[in-house]
Short mmCIF file of C-alpha atoms and ligand atoms in Angstrom, two decimals:
data_model
loop_
_atom_site.label_atom_id
_atom_site.label_comp_id
_atom_site.label_asym_id
_atom_site.label_seq_id
_atom_site.Cartn_x
_atom_site.Cartn_y
_atom_site.Cartn_z
CA MET A 1 -8.15 28.38 7.41
CA LYS A 2 -9.52 25.40 9.28
CA LYS A 3 -7.65 22.14 9.17
CA ARG A 4 -9.38 19.25 7.51
CA ILE A 5 -10.44 15.90 8.94
CA LEU A 6 -11.79 12.79 7.33
CA SER A 7 -13.14 9.71 8.98
CA GLY A 8 -15.34 6.81 8.06
CA MET A 9 -17.35 3.86 9.20
CA ARG A 10 -18.34 0.65 7.49
CA PRO A 11 -22.09 0.12 7.08
CA THR A 12 -22.11 -3.51 8.17
CA GLY A 13 -24.82 -3.34 10.82
CA PRO A 14 -26.87 -1.12 13.08
CA LEU A 15 -25.03 1.62 14.97
CA HIS A 16 -24.91 1.08 18.70
CA LEU A 17 -23.83 2.65 21.98
CA GLY A 18 -20.21 1.76 21.29
CA HIS A 19 -20.31 3.93 18.16
CA LEU A 20 -22.16 6.72 19.93
CA PHE A 21 -19.77 7.06 22.86
CA GLY A 22 -16.55 6.17 21.16
CA VAL A 23 -16.89 7.81 17.79
CA LEU A 24 -19.96 9.85 16.99
CA ASP A 25 -19.93 12.16 19.98
CA ASN A 26 -16.33 12.95 19.13
CA TRP A 27 -17.13 13.67 15.48
CA VAL A 28 -19.96 15.93 16.49
CA ARG A 29 -17.58 17.89 18.69
CA LEU A 30 -14.95 18.14 15.96
CA GLN A 31 -17.22 19.18 13.13
CA ASP A 32 -16.95 22.89 13.96
CA GLN A 33 -13.29 22.84 14.79
CA TYR A 34 -12.33 21.33 11.43
CA GLU A 35 -13.51 21.24 7.87
CA SER A 36 -15.03 17.81 8.17
CA PHE A 37 -15.60 14.90 5.81
CA PHE A 38 -17.48 11.87 7.11
CA MET A 39 -17.68 8.92 4.82
CA ILE A 40 -19.79 5.78 4.82
CA ALA A 41 -17.23 3.23 3.68
CA ASP A 42 -19.37 0.91 1.61
CA TRP A 43 -16.50 -0.37 -0.52
CA HIS A 44 -14.76 -1.37 2.68
CA ALA A 45 -17.92 -3.08 3.91
CA LEU A 46 -18.14 -4.99 0.65
CA MET A 47 -14.65 -6.35 1.24
CA SER A 48 -15.94 -8.49 4.10
CA GLU A 49 -19.62 -8.76 3.09
CA TYR A 50 -19.22 -9.56 -0.62
CA GLU A 51 -20.89 -12.97 -0.23
CA ASP A 52 -24.12 -11.38 0.93
CA PRO A 53 -24.32 -7.65 0.27
CA SER A 54 -28.13 -7.62 0.36
CA ARG A 55 -28.28 -5.36 3.42
CA LEU A 56 -25.49 -2.99 2.47
CA ALA A 57 -27.70 -0.32 0.90
CA GLY A 58 -30.13 -0.40 3.83
CA TYR A 59 -27.35 -0.11 6.38
CA THR A 60 -25.86 2.77 4.40
CA ILE A 61 -29.08 4.76 4.64
CA GLU A 62 -29.53 3.89 8.31
CA CYS A 63 -25.95 4.85 9.04
CA ALA A 64 -26.54 8.30 7.54
CA ALA A 65 -29.74 8.65 9.58
CA ASP A 66 -27.93 7.62 12.78
CA TRP A 67 -25.12 10.09 12.16
CA ILE A 68 -27.48 12.97 11.58
CA ALA A 69 -29.70 11.98 14.49
CA ALA A 70 -26.64 11.90 16.74
CA GLY A 71 -25.76 15.45 15.76
CA LEU A 72 -23.72 15.51 12.56
CA ASP A 73 -25.02 18.37 10.49
CA PRO A 74 -24.95 17.97 6.70
CA GLN A 75 -24.76 21.76 6.44
CA ARG A 76 -21.57 21.97 8.44
CA SER A 77 -19.99 18.62 7.53
CA THR A 78 -19.67 16.77 4.27
CA ILE A 79 -21.44 13.45 4.68
CA PHE A 80 -21.07 11.09 1.76
CA VAL A 81 -20.89 7.50 0.55
CA GLN A 82 -17.47 6.25 -0.52
CA SER A 83 -18.67 4.43 -3.64
CA HIS A 84 -20.34 7.61 -4.90
CA VAL A 85 -16.92 9.19 -5.41
CA ARG A 86 -15.09 7.04 -7.93
CA ASP A 87 -11.78 8.81 -7.41
CA HIS A 88 -11.22 6.65 -4.33
CA LEU A 89 -10.73 3.66 -6.59
CA GLU A 90 -8.47 5.49 -8.97
CA LEU A 91 -6.09 6.57 -6.22
CA TYR A 92 -6.30 3.11 -4.63
CA MET A 93 -5.18 1.64 -7.95
CA VAL A 94 -2.24 4.00 -8.24
CA PHE A 95 -1.13 3.11 -4.71
CA SER A 96 -1.61 -0.62 -5.20
CA ASN A 97 1.15 -0.65 -7.81
CA PHE A 98 3.86 0.17 -5.34
CA VAL A 99 2.64 -0.98 -1.92
CA PRO A 100 4.78 -3.98 -0.97
CA LEU A 101 2.80 -7.09 -0.06
CA GLY A 102 4.80 -7.39 3.15
CA TRP A 103 3.38 -4.12 4.51
CA LEU A 104 -0.13 -5.52 4.16
CA GLU A 105 0.59 -9.05 5.30
CA ARG A 106 2.28 -7.74 8.44
CA CYS A 107 -0.55 -5.37 9.31
CA PRO A 108 -1.91 -6.45 12.72
CA THR A 109 -5.50 -5.53 11.87
CA TYR A 110 -5.38 -7.82 8.86
CA LYS A 111 -4.35 -10.83 10.91
CA GLU A 112 -6.86 -10.00 13.61
CA GLN A 113 -9.77 -9.59 11.21
CA LEU A 114 -8.95 -12.87 9.47
CA ARG A 115 -9.14 -14.55 12.86
CA GLU A 116 -12.28 -12.73 13.97
CA LEU A 117 -14.23 -13.17 10.76
CA SER A 118 -13.10 -16.73 10.21
CA SER A 119 -16.52 -17.79 8.94
CA ARG A 120 -16.08 -15.50 5.96
CA HIS A 121 -13.73 -16.30 3.06
CA LEU A 122 -11.37 -13.41 3.45
CA HIS A 123 -8.14 -14.76 2.02
CA THR A 124 -8.78 -12.51 -0.90
CA TYR A 125 -6.83 -10.01 -2.92
CA GLY A 126 -9.35 -7.30 -2.03
CA PHE A 127 -9.29 -7.83 1.71
CA LEU A 128 -5.51 -7.73 1.86
CA GLY A 129 -5.72 -4.33 0.19
CA TYR A 130 -8.11 -2.89 2.80
CA PRO A 131 -5.59 -0.38 4.22
CA VAL A 132 -4.56 0.73 0.74
CA LEU A 133 -8.11 1.85 0.03
CA GLN A 134 -8.23 3.52 3.43
CA ALA A 135 -5.03 5.42 2.62
CA ALA A 136 -6.66 6.54 -0.62
CA ASP A 137 -9.75 7.70 1.32
CA ILE A 138 -7.63 9.88 3.55
CA LEU A 139 -5.09 11.22 1.07
CA LEU A 140 -7.69 11.95 -1.59
CA TYR A 141 -9.00 14.73 0.65
CA LYS A 142 -5.55 15.80 1.81
CA ALA A 143 -6.88 15.48 5.33
CA ASN A 144 -4.59 16.86 8.03
CA ALA A 145 -6.01 14.65 10.69
CA VAL A 146 -8.08 11.52 11.08
CA PRO A 147 -10.20 10.93 14.19
CA VAL A 148 -10.10 7.23 14.96
CA GLY A 149 -9.92 4.71 17.74
CA LYS A 150 -6.60 3.16 18.72
CA ASP A 151 -7.37 0.04 16.69
CA GLN A 152 -6.99 2.04 13.48
CA LEU A 153 -3.48 3.36 14.19
CA PRO A 154 -1.70 0.76 12.05
CA HIS A 155 -3.78 1.95 9.09
CA LEU A 156 -2.76 5.55 9.66
CA GLU A 157 0.89 4.58 9.85
CA LEU A 158 0.52 2.74 6.58
CA THR A 159 -1.16 5.79 5.10
CA ASN A 160 1.89 7.88 5.96
CA ASP A 161 4.21 5.21 4.56
CA ILE A 162 2.22 5.13 1.33
CA ALA A 163 2.21 8.92 1.08
CA ALA A 164 5.98 9.03 1.61
CA LYS A 165 6.56 6.34 -0.99
CA PHE A 166 4.35 8.16 -3.50
CA ASN A 167 6.23 11.40 -2.86
CA GLY A 168 9.55 9.62 -3.32
CA LEU A 169 8.49 8.12 -6.62
CA TYR A 170 6.55 10.96 -8.21
CA GLY A 171 7.36 14.15 -6.33
CA ASN A 172 5.99 15.88 -3.29
CA THR A 173 2.22 15.54 -3.38
CA PHE A 174 0.95 14.40 0.01
CA SER A 175 1.66 15.65 3.52
CA GLU A 176 1.84 13.66 6.68
CA ILE A 177 -1.43 13.00 8.49
CA GLU A 178 -2.02 12.83 12.22
CA PRO A 179 -4.42 10.72 14.20
CA VAL A 180 -6.88 12.48 16.49
CA LEU A 181 -7.19 9.81 19.09
CA THR A 182 -10.53 9.35 20.73
CA LYS A 183 -10.65 8.44 24.36
CA THR A 184 -12.98 5.54 23.93
CA PRO A 185 -14.59 4.17 27.04
CA LYS A 186 -14.23 0.44 27.09
CA LEU A 187 -17.84 -0.53 26.64
CA LEU A 188 -18.49 -4.24 26.64
CA GLY A 189 -21.56 -5.94 25.23
CA ILE A 190 -24.52 -6.92 27.40
CA ASP A 191 -22.96 -10.38 27.79
CA ALA A 192 -19.69 -8.77 28.95
CA ARG A 193 -17.92 -9.94 25.80
CA LYS A 194 -16.49 -7.55 23.26
CA MET A 195 -19.32 -5.61 21.65
CA SER A 196 -19.77 -6.96 18.18
CA LYS A 197 -22.28 -7.41 15.46
CA SER A 198 -21.70 -11.13 15.27
CA HIS A 199 -22.39 -11.55 19.00
CA GLY A 200 -25.57 -9.47 18.74
CA ASN A 201 -24.78 -8.13 22.21
CA PHE A 202 -25.23 -4.39 21.72
CA ILE A 203 -27.89 -1.77 22.30
CA ALA A 204 -28.60 -0.11 18.98
CA LEU A 205 -29.38 3.59 18.61
CA GLY A 206 -32.69 2.60 17.07
CA ASP A 207 -33.73 0.07 19.72
CA SER A 208 -37.20 0.67 21.16
CA HIS A 209 -37.81 1.26 24.85
CA GLU A 210 -39.04 -2.33 25.21
CA THR A 211 -35.99 -3.77 23.48
CA ILE A 212 -33.70 -1.76 25.72
CA MET A 213 -35.58 -2.98 28.81
CA SER A 214 -35.28 -6.61 27.78
CA LYS A 215 -31.63 -6.31 26.72
CA CYS A 216 -30.70 -4.68 30.01
CA ALA A 217 -32.62 -7.31 31.95
CA ARG A 218 -30.36 -9.89 30.31
CA MET A 219 -27.16 -8.03 31.12
CA PHE A 220 -24.41 -9.94 32.88
CA THR A 221 -23.75 -8.72 36.39
CA ASP A 222 -21.29 -9.46 39.17
CA PRO A 223 -21.05 -13.27 39.04
CA GLU A 224 -20.28 -13.44 42.76
CA ARG A 225 -23.54 -11.81 43.73
CA ILE A 226 -26.10 -14.56 43.85
CA LYS A 227 -28.54 -13.59 46.57
CA LEU A 228 -30.01 -10.16 47.14
CA THR A 229 -28.22 -9.98 50.47
CA ASP A 230 -24.80 -10.68 48.93
CA ARG A 231 -22.62 -7.62 48.76
CA GLY A 232 -21.84 -6.77 45.15
CA HIS A 233 -18.62 -5.80 43.37
CA PRO A 234 -19.66 -2.97 41.09
CA ASP A 235 -16.14 -2.65 39.68
CA LYS A 236 -16.52 -6.09 38.19
CA CYS A 237 -20.02 -5.38 36.95
CA ASN A 238 -20.68 -4.22 33.44
CA VAL A 239 -23.94 -2.57 34.53
CA CYS A 240 -22.01 -0.13 36.68
CA THR A 241 -19.74 0.83 33.77
CA TYR A 242 -22.80 1.61 31.69
CA TYR A 243 -24.21 3.78 34.47
CA SER A 244 -21.06 5.85 34.59
CA LEU A 245 -21.45 6.71 30.90
CA PHE A 246 -24.86 8.22 31.28
CA LYS A 247 -24.66 10.11 34.51
CA LYS A 248 -21.31 10.72 36.08
CA ASP A 249 -22.79 11.43 39.50
CA TYR A 250 -25.05 8.45 39.42
CA ALA A 251 -22.33 5.83 39.30
CA PRO A 252 -21.04 6.42 42.86
CA GLU A 253 -24.54 5.99 44.17
CA VAL A 254 -25.01 2.69 42.37
CA HIS A 255 -21.58 1.73 43.59
CA GLU A 256 -22.47 2.31 47.19
CA TYR A 257 -25.88 0.66 47.02
CA CYS A 258 -24.35 -2.34 45.33
CA ILE A 259 -21.53 -2.77 47.83
CA LYS A 260 -23.92 -2.47 50.75
CA ALA A 261 -26.45 -4.79 49.10
CA LYS A 262 -29.11 -2.11 49.26
CA VAL A 263 -30.26 -2.66 45.74
CA GLY A 264 -31.06 -5.84 43.84
CA CYS A 265 -29.57 -6.48 40.41
CA THR A 266 -32.96 -6.63 38.72
CA GLU A 267 -33.88 -3.22 40.02
CA CYS A 268 -30.44 -1.85 39.27
CA LYS A 269 -30.70 -3.00 35.66
CA ARG A 270 -34.20 -1.66 35.30
CA GLY A 271 -32.91 1.74 36.39
CA LEU A 272 -30.14 1.57 33.84
CA ALA A 273 -32.53 0.62 31.05
CA GLY A 274 -34.69 3.64 31.84
CA MET A 275 -31.67 5.87 31.79
CA ILE A 276 -30.43 4.55 28.43
CA SER A 277 -33.87 4.75 26.94
CA ASP A 278 -34.28 8.38 28.07
CA TYR A 279 -30.86 9.26 26.80
CA LEU A 280 -31.58 7.79 23.36
CA ALA A 281 -35.11 9.16 23.13
CA ASP A 282 -34.23 12.22 21.05
CA ILE A 283 -31.89 10.34 18.76
CA ARG A 284 -34.47 7.60 18.29
CA LYS A 285 -37.19 10.09 17.40
CA LYS A 286 -34.98 12.00 15.02
CA ARG A 287 -33.74 8.90 13.24
CA GLU A 288 -37.28 7.58 12.85
CA ARG A 289 -38.37 10.87 11.34
CA LEU A 290 -35.43 10.83 8.95
CA LEU A 291 -36.01 7.22 7.93
CA LYS A 292 -39.58 7.99 6.94
CA ASP A 293 -38.17 9.93 4.01
CA ARG A 294 -35.35 7.90 2.55
CA GLY A 295 -35.39 10.03 -0.57
CA LYS A 296 -34.29 12.98 1.51
CA ILE A 297 -31.40 11.04 3.01
CA CYS A 298 -30.34 10.03 -0.50
CA ASP A 299 -30.43 13.71 -1.49
CA ILE A 300 -28.23 14.65 1.45
CA LEU A 301 -25.76 11.94 0.46
CA LYS A 302 -25.84 13.08 -3.15
CA GLN A 303 -25.07 16.64 -2.10
CA GLY A 304 -22.27 15.33 0.10
CA ALA A 305 -20.79 13.32 -2.76
CA LYS A 306 -20.85 16.42 -4.93
CA LYS A 307 -18.90 18.43 -2.37
CA ALA A 308 -16.49 15.56 -1.78
CA SER A 309 -15.97 15.05 -5.52
CA LYS A 310 -14.80 18.59 -5.93
CA VAL A 311 -11.88 18.06 -3.57
CA ALA A 312 -11.25 14.51 -4.74
CA SER A 313 -11.05 15.32 -8.43
CA GLU A 314 -8.65 18.14 -7.76
CA THR A 315 -6.32 15.76 -5.95
CA MET A 316 -6.63 13.19 -8.71
CA THR A 317 -5.72 15.77 -11.35
CA GLY A 318 -2.55 16.44 -9.38
CA VAL A 319 -1.86 12.74 -8.97
CA ARG A 320 -2.32 11.96 -12.67
CA LYS A 321 0.05 14.77 -13.50
CA ALA A 322 2.62 13.69 -10.92
CA VAL A 323 2.55 10.10 -12.15
CA GLY A 324 2.71 11.23 -15.77
CA LEU A 325 -0.58 9.90 -17.15
CA LEU A 326 -1.86 11.61 -20.26
N1 LIG B 401 -11.32 1.13 8.66
C1 LIG B 401 -12.21 2.02 9.36
C2 LIG B 401 -12.93 1.23 10.45
O1 LIG B 401 -13.15 0.06 10.30
C3 LIG B 401 -13.22 2.65 8.44
C4 LIG B 401 -12.59 3.56 7.44
C5 LIG B 401 -12.55 3.40 6.11
C6 LIG B 401 -11.92 4.77 7.74
N2 LIG B 401 -11.90 4.42 5.50
C7 LIG B 401 -11.49 5.29 6.47
C8 LIG B 401 -11.61 5.45 8.91
C9 LIG B 401 -10.76 6.46 6.40
C10 LIG B 401 -10.87 6.64 8.84
C11 LIG B 401 -10.46 7.13 7.58
O2 LIG B 401 -13.29 1.81 11.44
FE1 LIG B 402 -24.16 -4.85 39.07
FE2 LIG B 402 -26.10 -3.24 39.93
FE3 LIG B 402 -26.10 -5.85 40.57
FE4 LIG B 402 -24.29 -4.24 41.61
S1 LIG B 402 -26.50 -4.15 41.94
S2 LIG B 402 -23.90 -6.28 40.77
S3 LIG B 402 -23.91 -2.81 39.94
S4 LIG B 402 -26.33 -4.97 38.53
#
């Protein structure tokens, strides 16, 4: 029998190249190796976006379209929306009774997010409990493994701590989970800062050819290269990193041309834009086609929720019994 994985993403904005290269391509690869559950974590999104959730539903649909366009197959993987499976909240509630506050207050991602999203009012009860809900997401499906980026490791450790504490209190119910670490290329935004929604510095999977051209034209380059005749330092240039993602054998060429000042930055960036646009062409077309029929996406998500519910309710039956609820 195949092992099971579960992973998720918060629908807080458009999906971009960082998601495609760090996460989605990995999920697509894993979906045949494992019995796979991929979840759009809208409850988690609401934890930070509760003041203005007006775009949550739209992002949820677009997220599903992006996933499918990038190669997740609803036939082979279970794709669903977290809030469609109420059992997540039930398990989250059971866990929240015994999770010590200290575990959550000490969690490095909590402190970091508070700092990063300082414009939001996140000193809330709900936000502190973010990893508890994530533990419920994972344990509800008795996933063996969770494909994530390194940033999520503290949450997986907490998940194992929570599972162990549950088992200690109510009897052996959950097994240990393992991370499947993704080798994520460090892709910076077009302004060479960390890629983030709030900086608006990413290339989205749905960006048009024109948008990609203009975003690439604005990309930060080697700050020491001012004149065309200046020799460049491609290792310090974000544009070169992007090149290496798209065509492994192209990067050395750019490298050489740059060092020898045989190519100007404008031309170099134009070449990159063309390459990105070509690369995304199929995904863009597929996602557009999908988004023309939102009803169909909703159907796919409904089917996914049905499949997910089957597993989830089984776990919850076991949990209710273990805890001793009537
Ligand atoms: N916290 C994850 C993130 O921000 C999203 C997430 C929610 C998740 N529930 C999950 C990831 C369960 C893996 C498993 O990326
Ligand atoms: Fe960067 Fe290309 Fe300019 Fe070199 S030529 S500094 S790699 S944009």
